[in-house]
Tab-separated table of C-alpha atoms and ligand atoms in Angstrom:
chain	number	residue	atom	x	y	z
A	205	MET	CA	113.751	74.902	98.015
A	206	HIS	CA	115.461	75.393	101.354
A	207	ASP	CA	113.855	77.705	103.871
A	208	LYS	CA	117.206	79.062	105.050
A	209	ILE	CA	120.355	80.170	103.232
A	210	GLY	CA	122.409	77.504	105.045
A	211	GLY	CA	120.615	74.819	103.051
A	212	TYR	CA	122.380	76.005	99.904
A	213	LEU	CA	125.832	75.822	101.478
A	214	GLU	CA	126.152	72.112	102.181
A	215	ASN	CA	129.338	70.715	100.620
A	216	VAL	CA	130.081	74.144	99.204
A	217	THR	CA	133.603	75.594	99.366
A	218	THR	CA	133.262	78.500	96.920
A	219	ALA	CA	130.351	80.869	96.493
A	220	VAL	CA	129.774	83.911	94.329
A	221	ILE	CA	127.273	86.714	94.848
A	222	ALA	CA	126.161	89.151	92.143
A	223	GLY	CA	123.442	91.746	91.617
A	224	HIS	CA	122.058	93.716	88.715
A	225	THR	CA	123.747	96.285	86.524
A	226	ARG	CA	123.757	99.873	87.842
A	227	PRO	CA	123.154	98.716	91.429
A	228	ASP	CA	120.588	100.585	93.531
A	229	GLY	CA	120.248	100.532	97.318
A	230	ASP	CA	118.418	97.214	97.486
A	231	CYS	CA	120.955	95.594	95.198
A	232	ALA	CA	123.999	96.955	97.056
A	233	GLY	CA	122.336	96.259	100.416
A	234	SER	CA	121.286	92.688	99.674
A	235	THR	CA	124.541	91.572	98.042
A	236	LEU	CA	126.657	93.038	100.850
A	237	ALA	CA	124.313	91.704	103.533
A	238	LEU	CA	124.666	88.185	102.142
A	239	TYR	CA	128.426	88.601	101.668
A	240	ASN	CA	128.917	89.675	105.286
A	241	TYR	CA	126.506	87.041	106.589
A	242	LEU	CA	128.365	84.237	104.805
A	243	ARG	CA	131.739	85.517	105.980
A	244	ASP	CA	130.489	85.648	109.587
A	245	ASN	CA	128.657	82.338	109.670
A	246	TYR	CA	130.324	80.145	107.039
A	247	PRO	CA	134.061	80.892	107.324
A	248	GLN	CA	134.888	77.636	105.508
A	249	VAL	CA	133.287	79.017	102.318
A	250	HIS	CA	135.311	81.325	100.079
A	251	VAL	CA	132.973	84.119	98.892
A	252	ASP	CA	133.426	86.621	96.068
A	253	LEU	CA	131.054	89.516	95.402
A	254	TYR	CA	130.805	90.871	91.859
A	255	LEU	CA	128.983	94.131	91.307
A	256	GLU	CA	129.370	97.234	89.184
A	257	PRO	CA	130.684	100.169	91.238
A	258	VAL	CA	128.163	101.325	93.844
A	259	ALA	CA	127.207	104.940	94.618
A	260	GLU	CA	129.220	106.664	97.328
A	261	VAL	CA	126.329	106.603	99.840
A	262	TYR	CA	126.289	102.791	99.936
A	263	LYS	CA	129.946	102.631	100.899
A	264	VAL	CA	128.896	103.034	104.546
A	265	ILE	CA	128.110	99.308	104.393
A	266	LYS	CA	130.845	97.071	105.799
A	267	ASN	CA	133.095	95.462	103.189
A	268	ALA	CA	131.841	97.628	100.310
A	269	ASP	CA	135.554	97.885	99.453
A	270	GLN	CA	135.629	94.118	98.828
A	271	ILE	CA	133.308	94.376	95.814
A	272	ILE	CA	134.954	93.149	92.620
A	273	SER	CA	133.883	95.308	89.666
A	274	ASP	CA	135.859	93.708	86.846
A	275	TYR	CA	134.929	90.353	85.443
A	276	ASP	CA	138.362	89.249	84.211
A	277	ARG	CA	138.887	86.251	86.461
A	278	ASP	CA	138.257	82.767	85.195
A	279	GLU	CA	136.819	81.185	88.303
A	280	THR	CA	134.138	78.584	88.670
A	281	TYR	CA	132.083	78.439	91.828
A	282	ASP	CA	130.059	75.809	93.640
A	283	VAL	CA	127.112	78.124	94.101
A	284	PHE	CA	126.021	81.398	92.501
A	285	PHE	CA	123.637	83.730	94.356
A	286	ALA	CA	121.846	86.201	92.052
A	287	LEU	CA	120.229	89.002	94.058
A	288	ASP	CA	117.602	91.599	93.073
A	289	SER	CA	118.047	90.763	89.394
A	290	SER	CA	114.823	90.046	87.538
A	291	ASP	CA	116.510	88.339	84.604
A	292	LYS	CA	119.834	86.735	83.794
A	293	GLU	CA	120.927	89.466	81.379
A	294	ARG	CA	120.762	92.086	84.139
A	295	LEU	CA	123.634	90.285	85.881
A	296	ALA	CA	125.805	91.836	83.154
A	297	GLY	CA	129.450	90.775	83.443
A	298	ALA	CA	128.718	88.175	86.133
A	299	VAL	CA	126.725	86.020	83.677
A	300	LYS	CA	129.863	84.013	82.890
A	301	TYR	CA	130.120	82.870	86.526
A	302	PHE	CA	126.396	82.104	86.515
A	303	ASP	CA	126.796	79.903	83.429
A	304	THR	CA	129.683	77.907	84.898
A	305	ALA	CA	128.483	77.603	88.514
A	306	LYS	CA	127.505	74.118	89.737
A	307	ARG	CA	124.291	75.473	91.198
A	308	THR	CA	122.478	78.788	90.858
A	309	VAL	CA	120.137	80.415	93.361
A	310	CYS	CA	118.085	83.523	92.654
A	311	ILE	CA	116.718	85.651	95.487
A	312	ASP	CA	114.426	88.429	94.303
A	313	HIS	CA	111.110	90.287	94.593
A	314	HIS	CA	110.430	91.443	91.021
A	315	ILE	CA	107.069	90.270	89.705
A	316	SER	CA	108.602	89.973	86.213
A	317	ASN	CA	111.132	87.375	87.414
A	318	GLU	CA	110.387	84.155	85.552
A	319	GLY	CA	112.836	81.970	87.461
A	320	TYR	CA	116.065	81.721	85.472
A	321	ALA	CA	118.142	79.954	88.149
A	322	ASP	CA	118.161	76.349	89.414
A	323	GLU	CA	116.463	77.548	92.607
A	324	ASN	CA	114.283	80.642	92.624
A	325	ILE	CA	113.247	82.304	95.850
A	326	VAL	CA	111.089	85.067	94.437
A	327	PHE	CA	108.427	86.809	96.516
A	328	PRO	CA	106.753	89.585	94.510
A	329	LYS	CA	104.829	90.761	97.570
A	330	ALA	CA	108.025	91.476	99.489
A	331	SER	CA	109.071	95.124	99.565
A	332	SER	CA	112.644	94.383	98.593
A	333	THR	CA	115.214	91.674	98.018
A	334	CYS	CA	116.610	92.596	101.433
A	335	GLU	CA	113.255	91.647	102.980
A	336	VAL	CA	113.285	88.256	101.207
A	337	LEU	CA	116.905	87.700	102.212
A	338	ALA	CA	116.182	88.520	105.860
A	339	THR	CA	113.584	85.739	105.995
A	340	LEU	CA	116.287	83.305	104.791
A	341	MET	CA	118.725	84.301	107.532
A	342	ASP	CA	118.889	83.048	111.059
A	343	MET	CA	118.201	86.338	112.892
A	344	ASP	CA	120.204	85.220	115.922
A	345	THR	CA	123.381	85.229	113.863
A	346	VAL	CA	122.695	88.526	112.052
A	347	ASP	CA	125.112	91.125	113.391
A	348	VAL	CA	124.802	94.900	113.264
A	349	ASP	CA	126.692	95.201	109.937
A	350	VAL	CA	124.437	92.725	108.156
A	351	ALA	CA	121.407	94.412	109.746
A	352	GLU	CA	122.494	97.837	108.478
A	353	ALA	CA	122.940	96.526	104.929
A	354	LEU	CA	119.452	94.988	105.009
A	355	TYR	CA	117.960	98.173	106.457
A	356	ILE	CA	119.445	100.282	103.653
A	357	GLY	CA	117.908	98.036	101.001
A	358	ILE	CA	114.515	98.154	102.672
A	359	ILE	CA	114.374	101.944	103.018
A	360	CYS	CA	115.524	102.437	99.438
A	361	ASP	CA	112.840	100.201	97.916
A	362	THR	CA	110.010	101.362	100.204
A	363	GLY	CA	110.839	105.091	99.969
A	364	CYS	CA	111.380	105.011	103.735
A	365	PHE	CA	108.268	102.896	104.424
A	366	LYS	CA	106.091	105.193	102.326
A	367	HIS	CA	105.323	103.064	99.264
A	368	SER	CA	102.435	100.601	99.184
A	369	ASN	CA	104.872	97.654	99.137
A	370	THR	CA	105.507	98.258	102.863
A	371	SER	CA	103.807	95.450	104.814
A	372	GLU	CA	103.506	94.089	108.318
A	373	GLN	CA	106.362	91.716	107.481
A	374	THR	CA	108.500	94.657	106.326
A	375	MET	CA	107.966	96.380	109.661
A	376	ASN	CA	108.477	93.201	111.704
A	377	ILE	CA	111.797	92.550	110.006
A	378	THR	CA	112.805	96.196	110.360
A	379	GLY	CA	111.966	95.968	114.055
A	380	LYS	CA	114.359	93.055	114.410
A	381	LEU	CA	117.052	94.964	112.543
A	382	ILE	CA	116.601	97.939	114.874
A	383	SER	CA	116.967	95.611	117.859
A	384	LYS	CA	120.491	94.829	116.570
A	385	GLY	CA	121.509	98.395	117.323
A	386	ILE	CA	121.699	99.767	113.786
A	387	ARG	CA	122.228	103.513	113.346
A	388	PHE	CA	118.827	103.941	111.698
A	389	SER	CA	118.462	107.716	112.101
A	390	LYS	CA	121.892	108.378	110.666
A	391	LEU	CA	121.462	105.847	107.843
A	392	THR	CA	118.018	107.170	106.902
A	393	ASP	CA	119.402	110.701	106.662
A	394	GLU	CA	122.613	109.828	104.870
A	395	VAL	CA	121.280	107.254	102.432
A	396	PHE	CA	117.852	108.671	101.777
A	397	TYR	CA	117.438	112.340	102.584
A	398	GLN	CA	120.878	113.911	102.420
A	399	LYS	CA	121.582	116.313	99.577
A	400	THR	CA	124.706	118.225	98.721
A	401	TYR	CA	124.588	121.988	99.206
A	402	MET	CA	124.411	122.363	95.420
A	403	GLN	CA	121.461	119.961	95.164
A	404	ASN	CA	119.617	121.946	97.824
A	405	GLN	CA	120.332	125.202	95.980
A	406	LEU	CA	118.991	123.614	92.811
A	407	LEU	CA	115.863	122.363	94.622
A	408	GLY	CA	115.278	125.876	95.944
A	409	ARG	CA	115.744	127.357	92.517
A	410	CYS	CA	113.261	124.948	90.889
A	411	LEU	CA	110.653	125.626	93.583
A	412	LEU	CA	111.187	129.388	93.373
A	413	GLU	CA	110.682	129.395	89.617
A	414	SER	CA	107.758	126.973	89.592
A	415	PHE	CA	104.276	128.135	88.669
A	416	LEU	CA	100.747	126.842	89.145
A	417	VAL	CA	98.180	126.289	86.405
A	418	PHE	CA	94.586	125.042	86.358
A	419	SER	CA	93.622	126.691	89.669
A	420	GLY	CA	96.605	125.200	91.452
A	421	LYS	CA	96.000	121.614	90.351
A	422	CYS	CA	99.145	121.464	88.256
A	423	ILE	CA	102.638	122.686	89.146
A	424	VAL	CA	105.326	123.187	86.509
A	425	SER	CA	109.020	124.013	86.707
A	426	VAL	CA	111.920	124.114	84.291
A	427	ALA	CA	115.583	123.455	84.977
A	428	ASP	CA	117.174	125.049	81.948
A	429	ARG	CA	120.734	124.651	80.708
A	430	LYS	CA	121.742	128.039	82.115
A	431	VAL	CA	120.754	127.012	85.641
A	432	MET	CA	122.205	123.497	85.373
A	433	ASP	CA	125.517	124.880	84.088
A	434	PHE	CA	125.649	127.524	86.801
A	435	TYR	CA	125.452	124.829	89.494
A	436	GLU	CA	127.540	122.382	87.443
A	437	ALA	CA	124.666	119.964	87.956
A	438	GLN	CA	123.670	116.741	86.242
A	439	SER	CA	120.079	115.598	85.896
A	440	SER	CA	120.636	113.121	88.765
A	441	ASP	CA	121.142	116.165	91.038
A	442	LEU	CA	117.448	116.944	90.508
A	443	GLU	CA	116.345	113.733	92.207
A	444	GLY	CA	113.560	114.483	94.690
A	445	VAL	CA	112.704	117.888	93.207
A	446	ILE	CA	109.574	116.610	91.487
A	447	ASP	CA	108.392	114.866	94.654
A	448	GLN	CA	108.677	118.106	96.589
A	449	MET	CA	106.580	119.767	93.869
A	450	ARG	CA	104.027	116.936	93.912
A	451	ILE	CA	103.264	117.310	97.633
A	452	THR	CA	102.279	120.965	97.221
A	453	LYS	CA	98.812	121.285	98.766
A	454	GLY	CA	96.058	121.188	96.160
A	455	VAL	CA	98.305	119.846	93.403
A	456	GLU	CA	97.292	116.797	91.355
A	457	VAL	CA	100.060	116.829	88.737
A	458	ALA	CA	103.689	117.957	88.899
A	459	VAL	CA	105.776	118.491	85.769
A	460	LEU	CA	109.518	119.099	85.732
A	461	LEU	CA	111.387	119.881	82.527
A	462	THR	CA	115.146	119.498	82.326
A	463	GLU	CA	116.865	120.956	79.279
A	464	ILE	CA	119.146	118.233	77.940
A	465	GLY	CA	120.029	119.676	74.550
A	466	ASP	CA	119.162	122.356	72.042
A	467	ARG	CA	115.371	122.648	72.227
A	468	LYS	CA	115.248	119.251	73.869
A	469	TYR	CA	113.737	118.524	77.265
A	470	LYS	CA	113.609	115.570	79.602
A	471	VAL	CA	110.090	115.584	81.065
A	472	SER	CA	109.257	114.063	84.463
A	473	MET	CA	105.656	113.841	85.633
A	474	ARG	CA	104.022	112.781	88.902
A	475	SER	CA	100.375	112.654	89.899
A	476	ASN	CA	98.610	112.095	93.187
A	477	GLU	CA	95.190	110.571	92.709
A	478	PHE	CA	93.648	110.299	89.276
A	479	VAL	CA	95.687	111.664	86.375
A	480	ASP	CA	97.374	108.900	84.371
A	481	VAL	CA	100.741	110.463	83.555
A	482	ALA	CA	102.008	107.288	81.833
A	483	LYS	CA	99.298	107.831	79.210
A	484	ILE	CA	100.542	111.372	78.566
A	485	ALA	CA	104.200	110.289	78.469
A	486	GLY	CA	103.182	107.530	76.044
A	487	ILE	CA	101.880	110.080	73.540
A	488	TYR	CA	105.454	111.387	73.261
A	489	GLY	CA	107.177	108.019	73.145
A	490	GLY	CA	107.902	107.782	76.866
A	491	GLY	CA	106.429	105.614	79.575
A	492	GLY	CA	106.382	104.682	83.225
A	493	HIS	CA	103.694	104.116	85.821
A	494	ILE	CA	100.275	105.739	86.267
A	495	ARG	CA	101.612	108.047	88.986
A	496	ALA	CA	105.203	108.494	87.767
A	497	ALA	CA	106.260	108.730	84.156
A	498	GLY	CA	108.573	110.548	81.787
A	499	CYS	CA	109.452	111.253	78.196
A	500	THR	CA	111.726	113.379	76.031
A	501	MET	CA	110.240	116.264	74.022
A	502	SER	CA	111.545	118.732	71.457
A	503	GLY	CA	110.669	122.391	70.958
A	504	THR	CA	110.876	125.524	73.060
A	505	LYS	CA	109.935	125.133	76.710
A	506	TYR	CA	106.698	126.991	75.936
A	507	ASP	CA	105.828	124.474	73.200
A	508	VAL	CA	106.563	121.583	75.529
A	509	ILE	CA	104.533	123.029	78.406
A	510	ASN	CA	101.609	123.949	76.121
A	511	ASN	CA	101.483	120.468	74.639
A	512	LEU	CA	101.683	118.677	77.963
A	513	THR	CA	99.219	120.869	79.805
A	514	MET	CA	96.668	120.334	77.042
A	515	PHE	CA	96.608	116.613	77.833
A	516	ILE	CA	96.739	117.204	81.570
A	517	GLU	CA	93.771	119.578	81.367
A	518	GLU	CA	91.818	116.957	79.414
A	519	GLN	CA	92.162	114.527	82.308
A	520	LEU	CA	91.558	117.168	84.989
A	521	ILE	CA	88.279	118.172	83.308
A	522	GLN	CA	87.140	114.556	83.085
A	523	ASN	CA	87.474	114.296	86.819
A	524	ASP	CA	85.751	117.585	87.644
B	689	MN	MN1	114.798	95.712	94.750
């Protein structure tokens, strides 16, 4: 294993970079950071970047328009870099280039990654693939565009340095990125916090119609079809609503129902300290983490709320 990316580029004339299906911020950030870094520092290497189309917000990253999203070409490459992808199947259409590449290198931070490439640089303690990638770069030759791509990946996977995966190394690397002159305030707002006017209206509506149960320990809201249709919203427009509910003072559990069909609801749950929401989601065939889980339930919204709150109350009482 080489300690720097340059070690994998000896005698290489063609390289390919790919990330996982439905790319998130860390995936878009890390693949584009490596793409730009190789173009800046290894001009003798021809680099292609394959990735499914990225969300509009990530197009602020330099060369996002160079991403190739169809997998029609029959090329073989000297080296394949797989980024932020915990298994080979998640590379989706790019698997064919992985299978034919002379050498494969995986750079990742998922604990479930079992090492499917020839070389696997996997650090489960790192906040993000961008953090791992930064340690493989020579910081002196990282320019502002590469730094911005890395920064975006780091804020996306750490929830803006809020999640427990944020470490001293995360902050040290971020400090170096800031020293490159990145537009961190603007990027943080645009990539992480910005909402459309409609999404803000929807957030307001959900908060306005929310109600508290169990002496304020549980907050519930419903985004029904009528409301979603009025705003021409999709369930992705509700992102962040449940987190705003969860941080209501005194609340332990937040529950958000989104009507996705006739008497059918998508249920999202969050908890703060002790309620295991994954256990409750599991009862209805869903899953997730202890503090963030979801499931799909049928019935009227009153049935759904009654059923869920029964299990929530059970856990609240246990902790009383
Ligand atoms: Mn990641």
